[in-house]
Short mmCIF file of C-alpha atoms in Angstrom, two decimals:
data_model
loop_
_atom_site.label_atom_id
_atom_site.label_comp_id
_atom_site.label_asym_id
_atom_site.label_seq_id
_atom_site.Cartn_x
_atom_site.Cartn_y
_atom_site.Cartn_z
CA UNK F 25 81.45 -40.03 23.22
CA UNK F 26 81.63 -39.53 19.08
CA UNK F 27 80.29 -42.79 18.77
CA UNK F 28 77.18 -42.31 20.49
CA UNK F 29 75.59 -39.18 18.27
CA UNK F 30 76.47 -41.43 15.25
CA UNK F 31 72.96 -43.56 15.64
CA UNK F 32 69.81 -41.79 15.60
CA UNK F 33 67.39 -41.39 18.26
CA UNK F 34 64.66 -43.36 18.43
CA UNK F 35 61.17 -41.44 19.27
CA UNK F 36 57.35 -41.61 20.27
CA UNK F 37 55.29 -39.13 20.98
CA UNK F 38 54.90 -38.25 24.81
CA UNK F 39 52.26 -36.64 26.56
CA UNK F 40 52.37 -34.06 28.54
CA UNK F 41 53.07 -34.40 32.19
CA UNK F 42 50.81 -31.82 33.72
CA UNK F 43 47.63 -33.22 32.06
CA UNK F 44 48.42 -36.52 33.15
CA UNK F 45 48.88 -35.67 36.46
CA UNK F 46 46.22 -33.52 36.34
CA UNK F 47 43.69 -36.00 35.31
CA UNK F 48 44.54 -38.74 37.64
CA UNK F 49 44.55 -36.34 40.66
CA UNK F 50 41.39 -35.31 39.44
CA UNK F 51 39.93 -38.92 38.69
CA UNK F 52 41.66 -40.75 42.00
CA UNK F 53 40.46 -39.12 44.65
CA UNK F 54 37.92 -39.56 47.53
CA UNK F 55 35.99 -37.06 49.62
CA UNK F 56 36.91 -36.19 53.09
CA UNK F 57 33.51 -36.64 55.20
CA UNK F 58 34.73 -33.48 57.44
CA UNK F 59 36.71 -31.19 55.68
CA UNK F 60 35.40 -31.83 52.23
CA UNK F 61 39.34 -31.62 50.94
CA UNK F 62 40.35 -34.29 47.83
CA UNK F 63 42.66 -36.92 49.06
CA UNK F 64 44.68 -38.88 46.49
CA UNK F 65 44.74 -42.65 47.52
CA UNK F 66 48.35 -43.86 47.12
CA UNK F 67 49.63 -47.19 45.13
CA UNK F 68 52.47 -48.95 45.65
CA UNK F 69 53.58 -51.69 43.05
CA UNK F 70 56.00 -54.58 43.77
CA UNK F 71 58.66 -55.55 41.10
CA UNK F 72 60.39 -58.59 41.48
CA UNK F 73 63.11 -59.33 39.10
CA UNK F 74 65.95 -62.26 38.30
CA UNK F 75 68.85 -60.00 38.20
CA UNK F 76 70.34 -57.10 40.23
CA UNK F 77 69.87 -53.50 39.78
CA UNK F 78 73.04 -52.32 37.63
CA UNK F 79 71.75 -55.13 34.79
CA UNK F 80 70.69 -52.85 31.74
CA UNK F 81 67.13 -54.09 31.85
CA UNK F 82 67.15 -53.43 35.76
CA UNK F 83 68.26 -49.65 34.75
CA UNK F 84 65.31 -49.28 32.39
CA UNK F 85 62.83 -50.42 34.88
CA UNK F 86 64.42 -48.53 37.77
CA UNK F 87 63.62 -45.75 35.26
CA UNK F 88 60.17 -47.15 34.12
CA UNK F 89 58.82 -46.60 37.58
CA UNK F 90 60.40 -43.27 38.04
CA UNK F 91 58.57 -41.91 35.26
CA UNK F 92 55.47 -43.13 36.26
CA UNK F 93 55.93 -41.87 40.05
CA UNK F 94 56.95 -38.66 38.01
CA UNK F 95 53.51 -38.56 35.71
CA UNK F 96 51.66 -39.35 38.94
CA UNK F 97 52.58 -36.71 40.93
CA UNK F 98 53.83 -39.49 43.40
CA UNK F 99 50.05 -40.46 43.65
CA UNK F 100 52.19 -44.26 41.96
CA UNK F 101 55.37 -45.59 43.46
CA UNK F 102 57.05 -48.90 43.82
CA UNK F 103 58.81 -51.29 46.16
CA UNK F 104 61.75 -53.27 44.23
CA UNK F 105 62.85 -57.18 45.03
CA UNK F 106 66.23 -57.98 43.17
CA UNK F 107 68.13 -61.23 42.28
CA UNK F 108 65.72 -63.45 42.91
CA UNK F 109 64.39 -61.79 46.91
CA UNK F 110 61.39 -62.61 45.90
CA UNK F 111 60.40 -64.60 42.90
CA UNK F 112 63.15 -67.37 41.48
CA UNK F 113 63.49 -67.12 37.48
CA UNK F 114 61.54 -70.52 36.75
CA UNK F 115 58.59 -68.70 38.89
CA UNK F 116 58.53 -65.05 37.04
CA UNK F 117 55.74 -65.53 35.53
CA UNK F 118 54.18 -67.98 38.21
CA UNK F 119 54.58 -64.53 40.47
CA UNK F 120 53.02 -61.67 37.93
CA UNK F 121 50.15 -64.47 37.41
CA UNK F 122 49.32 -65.05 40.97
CA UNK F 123 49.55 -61.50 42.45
CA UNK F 124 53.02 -62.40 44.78
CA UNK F 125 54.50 -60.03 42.42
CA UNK F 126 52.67 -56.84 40.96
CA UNK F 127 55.25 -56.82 37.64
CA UNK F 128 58.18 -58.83 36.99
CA UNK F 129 60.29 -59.15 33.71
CA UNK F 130 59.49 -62.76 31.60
CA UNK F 131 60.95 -63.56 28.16
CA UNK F 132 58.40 -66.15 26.40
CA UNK F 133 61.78 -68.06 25.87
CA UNK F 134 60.94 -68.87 29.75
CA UNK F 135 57.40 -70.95 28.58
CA UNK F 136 57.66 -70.66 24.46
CA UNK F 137 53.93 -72.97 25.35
CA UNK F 138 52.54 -70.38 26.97
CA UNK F 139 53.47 -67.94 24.60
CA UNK F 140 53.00 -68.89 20.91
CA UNK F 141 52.51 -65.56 19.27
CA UNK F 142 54.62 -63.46 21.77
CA UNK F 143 57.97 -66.04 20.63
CA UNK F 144 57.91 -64.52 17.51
CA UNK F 145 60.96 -62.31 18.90
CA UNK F 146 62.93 -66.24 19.37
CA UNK F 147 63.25 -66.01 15.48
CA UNK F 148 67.09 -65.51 14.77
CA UNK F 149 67.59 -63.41 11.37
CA UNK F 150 64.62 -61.09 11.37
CA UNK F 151 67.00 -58.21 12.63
CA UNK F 152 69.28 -56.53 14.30
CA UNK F 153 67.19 -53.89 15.42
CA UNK F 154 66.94 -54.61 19.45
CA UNK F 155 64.45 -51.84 20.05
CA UNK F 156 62.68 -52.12 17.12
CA UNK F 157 61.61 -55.91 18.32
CA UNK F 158 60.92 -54.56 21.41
CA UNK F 159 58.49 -51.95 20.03
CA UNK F 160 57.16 -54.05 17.85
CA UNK F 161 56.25 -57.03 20.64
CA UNK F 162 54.77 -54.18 22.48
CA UNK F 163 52.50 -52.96 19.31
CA UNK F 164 51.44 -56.28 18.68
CA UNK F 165 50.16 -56.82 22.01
CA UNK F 166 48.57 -53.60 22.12
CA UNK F 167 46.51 -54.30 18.49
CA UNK F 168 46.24 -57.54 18.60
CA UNK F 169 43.03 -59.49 20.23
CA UNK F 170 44.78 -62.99 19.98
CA UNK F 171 48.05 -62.01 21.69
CA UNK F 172 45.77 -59.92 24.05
CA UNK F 173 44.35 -63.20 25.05
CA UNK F 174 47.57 -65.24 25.39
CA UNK F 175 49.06 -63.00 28.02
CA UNK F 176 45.50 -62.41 29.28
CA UNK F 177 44.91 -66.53 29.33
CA UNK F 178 48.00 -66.27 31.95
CA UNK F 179 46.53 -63.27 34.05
CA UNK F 180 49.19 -60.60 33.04
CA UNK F 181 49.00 -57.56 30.91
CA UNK F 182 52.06 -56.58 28.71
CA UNK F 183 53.78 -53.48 30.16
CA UNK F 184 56.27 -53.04 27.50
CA UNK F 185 59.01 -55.76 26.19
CA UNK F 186 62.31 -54.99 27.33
CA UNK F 187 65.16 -55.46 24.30
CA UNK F 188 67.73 -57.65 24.22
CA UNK F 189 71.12 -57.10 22.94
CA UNK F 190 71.92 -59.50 20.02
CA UNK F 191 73.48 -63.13 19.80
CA UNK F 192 77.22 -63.51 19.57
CA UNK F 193 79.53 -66.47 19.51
CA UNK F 194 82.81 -66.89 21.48
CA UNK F 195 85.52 -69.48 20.51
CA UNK F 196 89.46 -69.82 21.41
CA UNK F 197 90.01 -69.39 17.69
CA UNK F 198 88.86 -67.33 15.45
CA UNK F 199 85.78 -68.28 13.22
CA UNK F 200 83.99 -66.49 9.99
CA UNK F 201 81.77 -68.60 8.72
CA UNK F 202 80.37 -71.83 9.18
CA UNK F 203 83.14 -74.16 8.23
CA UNK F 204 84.85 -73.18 11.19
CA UNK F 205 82.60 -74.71 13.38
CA UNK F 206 81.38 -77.90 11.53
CA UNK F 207 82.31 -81.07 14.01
CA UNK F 208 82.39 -78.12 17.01
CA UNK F 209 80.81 -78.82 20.09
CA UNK F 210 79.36 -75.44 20.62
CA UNK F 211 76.98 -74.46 23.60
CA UNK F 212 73.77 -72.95 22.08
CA UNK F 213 70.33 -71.56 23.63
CA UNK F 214 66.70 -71.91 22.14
CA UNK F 215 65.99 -71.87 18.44
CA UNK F 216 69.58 -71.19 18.45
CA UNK F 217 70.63 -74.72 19.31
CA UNK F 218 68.77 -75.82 15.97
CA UNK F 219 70.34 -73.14 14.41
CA UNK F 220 73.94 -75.09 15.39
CA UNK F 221 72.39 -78.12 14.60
CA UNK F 222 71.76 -76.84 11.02
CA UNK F 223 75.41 -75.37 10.60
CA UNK F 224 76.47 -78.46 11.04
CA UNK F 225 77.89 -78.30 14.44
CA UNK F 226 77.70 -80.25 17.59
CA UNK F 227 75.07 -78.14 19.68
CA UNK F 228 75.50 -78.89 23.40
CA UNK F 229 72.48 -77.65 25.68
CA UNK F 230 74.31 -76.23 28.81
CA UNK F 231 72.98 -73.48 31.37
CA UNK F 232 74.90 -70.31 30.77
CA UNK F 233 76.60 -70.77 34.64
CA UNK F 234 78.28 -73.60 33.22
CA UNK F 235 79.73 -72.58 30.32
CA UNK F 236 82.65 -71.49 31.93
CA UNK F 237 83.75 -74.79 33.49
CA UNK F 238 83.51 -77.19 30.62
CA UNK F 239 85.51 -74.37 28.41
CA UNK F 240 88.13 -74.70 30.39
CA UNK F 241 87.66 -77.89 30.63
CA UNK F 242 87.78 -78.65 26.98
CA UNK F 243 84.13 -80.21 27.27
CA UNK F 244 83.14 -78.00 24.88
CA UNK F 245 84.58 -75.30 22.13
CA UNK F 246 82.67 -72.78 22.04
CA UNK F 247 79.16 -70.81 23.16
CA UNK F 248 76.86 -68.91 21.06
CA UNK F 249 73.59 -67.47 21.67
CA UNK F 250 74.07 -65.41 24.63
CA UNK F 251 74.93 -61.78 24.13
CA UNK F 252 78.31 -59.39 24.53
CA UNK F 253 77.24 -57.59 27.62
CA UNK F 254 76.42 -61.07 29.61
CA UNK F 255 79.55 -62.81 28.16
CA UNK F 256 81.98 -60.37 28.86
CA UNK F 257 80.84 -58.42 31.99
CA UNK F 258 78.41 -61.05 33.69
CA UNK F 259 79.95 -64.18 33.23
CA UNK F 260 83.71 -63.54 31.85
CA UNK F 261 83.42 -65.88 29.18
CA UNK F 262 86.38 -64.23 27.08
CA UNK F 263 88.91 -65.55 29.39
CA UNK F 264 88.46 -68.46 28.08
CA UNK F 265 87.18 -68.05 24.34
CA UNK F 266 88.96 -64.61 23.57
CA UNK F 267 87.71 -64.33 19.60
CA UNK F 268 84.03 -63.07 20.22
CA UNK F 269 82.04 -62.75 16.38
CA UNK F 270 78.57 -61.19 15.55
CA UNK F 271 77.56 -64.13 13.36
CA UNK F 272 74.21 -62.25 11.96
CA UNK F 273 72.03 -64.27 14.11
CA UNK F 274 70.71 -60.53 15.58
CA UNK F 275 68.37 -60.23 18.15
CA UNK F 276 66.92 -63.78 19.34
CA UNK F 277 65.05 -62.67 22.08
CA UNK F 278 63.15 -60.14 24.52
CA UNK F 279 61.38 -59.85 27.88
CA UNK F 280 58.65 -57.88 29.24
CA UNK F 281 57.19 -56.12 31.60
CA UNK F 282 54.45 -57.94 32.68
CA UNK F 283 51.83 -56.51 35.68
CA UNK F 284 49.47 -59.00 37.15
CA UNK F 285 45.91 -58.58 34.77
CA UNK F 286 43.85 -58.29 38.01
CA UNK F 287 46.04 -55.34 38.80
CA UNK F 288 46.01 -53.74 35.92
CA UNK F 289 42.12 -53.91 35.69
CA UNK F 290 42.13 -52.38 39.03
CA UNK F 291 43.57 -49.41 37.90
CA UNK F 292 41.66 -46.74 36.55
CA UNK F 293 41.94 -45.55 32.81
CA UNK F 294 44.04 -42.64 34.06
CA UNK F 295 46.42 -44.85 35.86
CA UNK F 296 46.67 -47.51 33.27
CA UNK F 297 47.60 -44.32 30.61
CA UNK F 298 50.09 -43.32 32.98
CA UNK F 299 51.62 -46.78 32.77
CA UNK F 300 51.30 -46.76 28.60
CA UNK F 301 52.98 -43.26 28.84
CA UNK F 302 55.66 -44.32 30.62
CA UNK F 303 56.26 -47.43 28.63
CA UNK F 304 56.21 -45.46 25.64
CA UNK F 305 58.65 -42.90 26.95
CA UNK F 306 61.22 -45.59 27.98
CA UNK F 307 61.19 -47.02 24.86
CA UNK F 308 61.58 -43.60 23.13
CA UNK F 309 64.99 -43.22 25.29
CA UNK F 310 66.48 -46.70 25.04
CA UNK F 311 68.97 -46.10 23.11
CA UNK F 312 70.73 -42.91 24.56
CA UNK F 313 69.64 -43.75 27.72
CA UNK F 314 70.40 -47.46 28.48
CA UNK F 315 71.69 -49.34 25.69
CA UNK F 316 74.56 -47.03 24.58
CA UNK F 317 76.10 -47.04 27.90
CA UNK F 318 75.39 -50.98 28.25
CA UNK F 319 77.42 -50.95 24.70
CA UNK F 320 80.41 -48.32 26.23
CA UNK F 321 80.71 -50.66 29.64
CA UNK F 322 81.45 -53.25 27.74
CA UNK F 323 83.13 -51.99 24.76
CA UNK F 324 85.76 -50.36 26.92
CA UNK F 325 86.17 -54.15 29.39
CA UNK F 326 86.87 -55.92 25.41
CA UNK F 327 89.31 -53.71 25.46
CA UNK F 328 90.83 -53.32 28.31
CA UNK F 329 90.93 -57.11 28.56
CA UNK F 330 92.27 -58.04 24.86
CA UNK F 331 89.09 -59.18 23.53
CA UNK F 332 89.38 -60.20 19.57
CA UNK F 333 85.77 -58.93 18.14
CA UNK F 334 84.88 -59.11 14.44
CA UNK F 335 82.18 -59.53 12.13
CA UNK F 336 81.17 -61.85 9.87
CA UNK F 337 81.24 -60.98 6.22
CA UNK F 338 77.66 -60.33 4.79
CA UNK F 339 78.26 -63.61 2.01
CA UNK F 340 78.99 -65.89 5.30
CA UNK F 341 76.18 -64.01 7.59
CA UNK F 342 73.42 -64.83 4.44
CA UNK F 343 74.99 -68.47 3.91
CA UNK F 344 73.97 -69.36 7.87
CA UNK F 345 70.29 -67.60 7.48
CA UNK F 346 69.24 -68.99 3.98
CA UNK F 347 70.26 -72.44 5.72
CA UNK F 348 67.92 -72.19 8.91
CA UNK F 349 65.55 -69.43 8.44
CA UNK F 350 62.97 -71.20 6.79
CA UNK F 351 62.57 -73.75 9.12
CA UNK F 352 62.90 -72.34 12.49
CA UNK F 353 59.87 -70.01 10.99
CA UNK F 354 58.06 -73.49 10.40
CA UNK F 355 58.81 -74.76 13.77
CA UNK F 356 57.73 -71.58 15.16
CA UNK F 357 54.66 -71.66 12.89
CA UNK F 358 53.50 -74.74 14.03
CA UNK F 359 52.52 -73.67 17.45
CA UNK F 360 51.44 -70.24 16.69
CA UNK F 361 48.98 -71.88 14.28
CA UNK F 362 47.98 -74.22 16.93
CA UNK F 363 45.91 -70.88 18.31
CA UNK F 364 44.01 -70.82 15.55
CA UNK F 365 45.66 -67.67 14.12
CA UNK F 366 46.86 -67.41 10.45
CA UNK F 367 50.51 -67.62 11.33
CA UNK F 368 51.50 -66.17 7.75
CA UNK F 369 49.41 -63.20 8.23
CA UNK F 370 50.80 -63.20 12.24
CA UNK F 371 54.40 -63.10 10.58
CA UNK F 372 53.70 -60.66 7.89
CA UNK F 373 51.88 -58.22 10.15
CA UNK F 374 55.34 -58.08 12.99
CA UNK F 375 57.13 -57.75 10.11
CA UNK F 376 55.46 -54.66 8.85
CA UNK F 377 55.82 -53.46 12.42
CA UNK F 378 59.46 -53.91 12.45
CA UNK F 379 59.90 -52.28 8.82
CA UNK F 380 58.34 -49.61 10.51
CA UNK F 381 60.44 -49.23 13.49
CA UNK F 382 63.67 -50.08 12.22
CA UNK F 383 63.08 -46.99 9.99
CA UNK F 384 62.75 -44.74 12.70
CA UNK F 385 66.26 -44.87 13.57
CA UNK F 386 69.62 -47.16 12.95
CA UNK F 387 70.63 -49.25 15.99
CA UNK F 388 73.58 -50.43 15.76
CA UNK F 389 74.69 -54.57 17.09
CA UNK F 390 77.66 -54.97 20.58
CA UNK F 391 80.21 -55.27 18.47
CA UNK F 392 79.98 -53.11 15.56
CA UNK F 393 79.43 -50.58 18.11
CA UNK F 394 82.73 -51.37 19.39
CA UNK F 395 84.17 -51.44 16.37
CA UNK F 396 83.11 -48.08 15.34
CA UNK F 397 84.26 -46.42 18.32
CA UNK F 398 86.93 -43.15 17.77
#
């Protein structure tokens, strides 16, 4: 597609694959007592997600582990548990913590408590840069002692965060700005619902299954704070609020790959840079490789299906951010400070890491994908 070689790619360096291979054959290996021949002991890894394996974050991690078998030399494979076979979503984390799972994918959204620092990426307005929150999450793991310790404090080590597409709002008329909804009972989602709040409309708490029903019902008038992708291809929501409208809210969350600390330590230095590597590489490839498509899928169902998308002007996009922005960083600030970390600095230094990512590359929002299509 034209579309697609319109938005740079997005790059890391990668190590080679024969020197990791090499070194971990070389460094994973026992003695045969008769024969005196090196034999490479063999890992499997469980991964036990909430969703099924055609989700876009399924694809990445059904690529993830690929790699790594790849880098390994097949010394590293995996076994796979989807929908919910093996861990339910409320016990993701519950399951990486305890060892029933090796890895599974948890968004602090999921426990923002147990995850101060890491729900930075909850904070609507920072961008719209997807994959540069999710490489920045991952960076401030990796170079940061305190956020070390709060995913260490719950016995996982961060993998890599996984983006997520960006927040959207669907409604049976259209709306561009806020006095459209004012008085609306809308259907909102984490820092999101204050955000509604804020704007002056009638947030309504109510678990993304359900939003279909009381739509049609007329319980409520709209959803926001759930993405394109699940609105139109996982749960159908435009059959019943056809006008979907990137707001500016931009990306308002992100999971991770999280492998069970005990694990991880397990592993030895050659393994666990095999892991980094192929972190590093799926993030390098995101964009071509998994989010593009995710963005054609459902860029060709709007379509086919009469979908009404639009943006929101820049004057209306800054009018909702200047209004909330400040305090959801306050309310987010509260509990990261409650670590004892300065949360300014904490703020300033993800920031500089997103600066930095964004730059590597444009990354385009759902919707003005769509609408830039040939």
């Amino acid at each position: 597609m034209g579309t697609r070689k319109k938005w740079a790619v997005r790059g890391v360096a990668v190590a080679t694959v024969a020197v990791l291979a090499a070194t971990l054959a070389a460094c994973s290996t026992s003695e045969s007592a008769n024969s005196g021949e090196a034999i490479v002991e063999p890992i499997v890894l469980s991964y036990a997600s909430n969703v099924g394996e055609m989700d876009h974050g399924s694809v990445a991690m059904n690529w993830w582990m690929e790699r790594v078998t790849e880098l390994s030399d097949g010394q590293i494979t995996f076994e796979a548990f989807w929908s919910e076979s093996l861990c339910k979503t409320p016990d993701l984390l519950a399951c990486a913590s305890d060892g029933r799972a090796d890895i599974t994918p948890v968004s602090p959204a999921f426990d923002q408590a147990a995850f101060p620092l890491g729900s930075i990426v909850l904070l609507p307005y920072a961008t719209e840069n997807v994959i540069a929150v999710g490489q920045s999450l991952t960076e401030m793991y990796r170079t940061t002692d305190e956020v070390q310790s709060e995913y260490h404090a719950q016995n996982v080590h961060l993998l890599h965060a996984l983006p997520t597409t960006t927040a959207v709002m669907g409604s049976r008329e259209p709306v561009e700005s806020l006095d459209d909804i004012r008085g609306k009972s809308v259907r909102g989602y984490g820092m999101l619902l204050n955000a509604l709040d804020k704007g002056g409309a009638n947030a309504v708490a109510v678990p993304i299954g359900e939003v279909y029903e009381q739509l049609d019902r007329g319980v409520i008038d709209g959803w926001f704070a759930t993405t394109l992708d699940n609105a139109v291809l996982d749960f159908k929501l435009n059959e019943v609020t056809p006008y979907i409208t990137d707001t500016g809210a931009g990306a308002y969350q992100a999971a991770a790959g999280l492998l069970n600390l005990d694990r991880w330590n397990a592993l030895t230095p050659e393994q666990q840079e095999i892991l980094t590597q192929a972190s590093d590489d799926v993030m390098a490839s995101y964009g071509e490789e998994f989010l593009y498509p995710l963005y054609e899928r459902v860029c060709d169902a709007a379509e086919t299906e009469g979908v009404t998308l639009s943006v929101w002007s820049d004057e209306a996009k800054a009018e909702w951010g200047d209004l909330v922005e400040g305090d959801l960083k306050a309310e987010w600030a509260e509990r990261a400070s409650a670590t004892g970390i300065d949360a300014d600095e904490y703020y300033s230094a993800y920031h500089t890491a997103l600066d930095k990512h964004e730059a590597a590359g444009d990354v385009p929002t759902g919707i003005n994908y769509c609408l830039s299509r040939d």
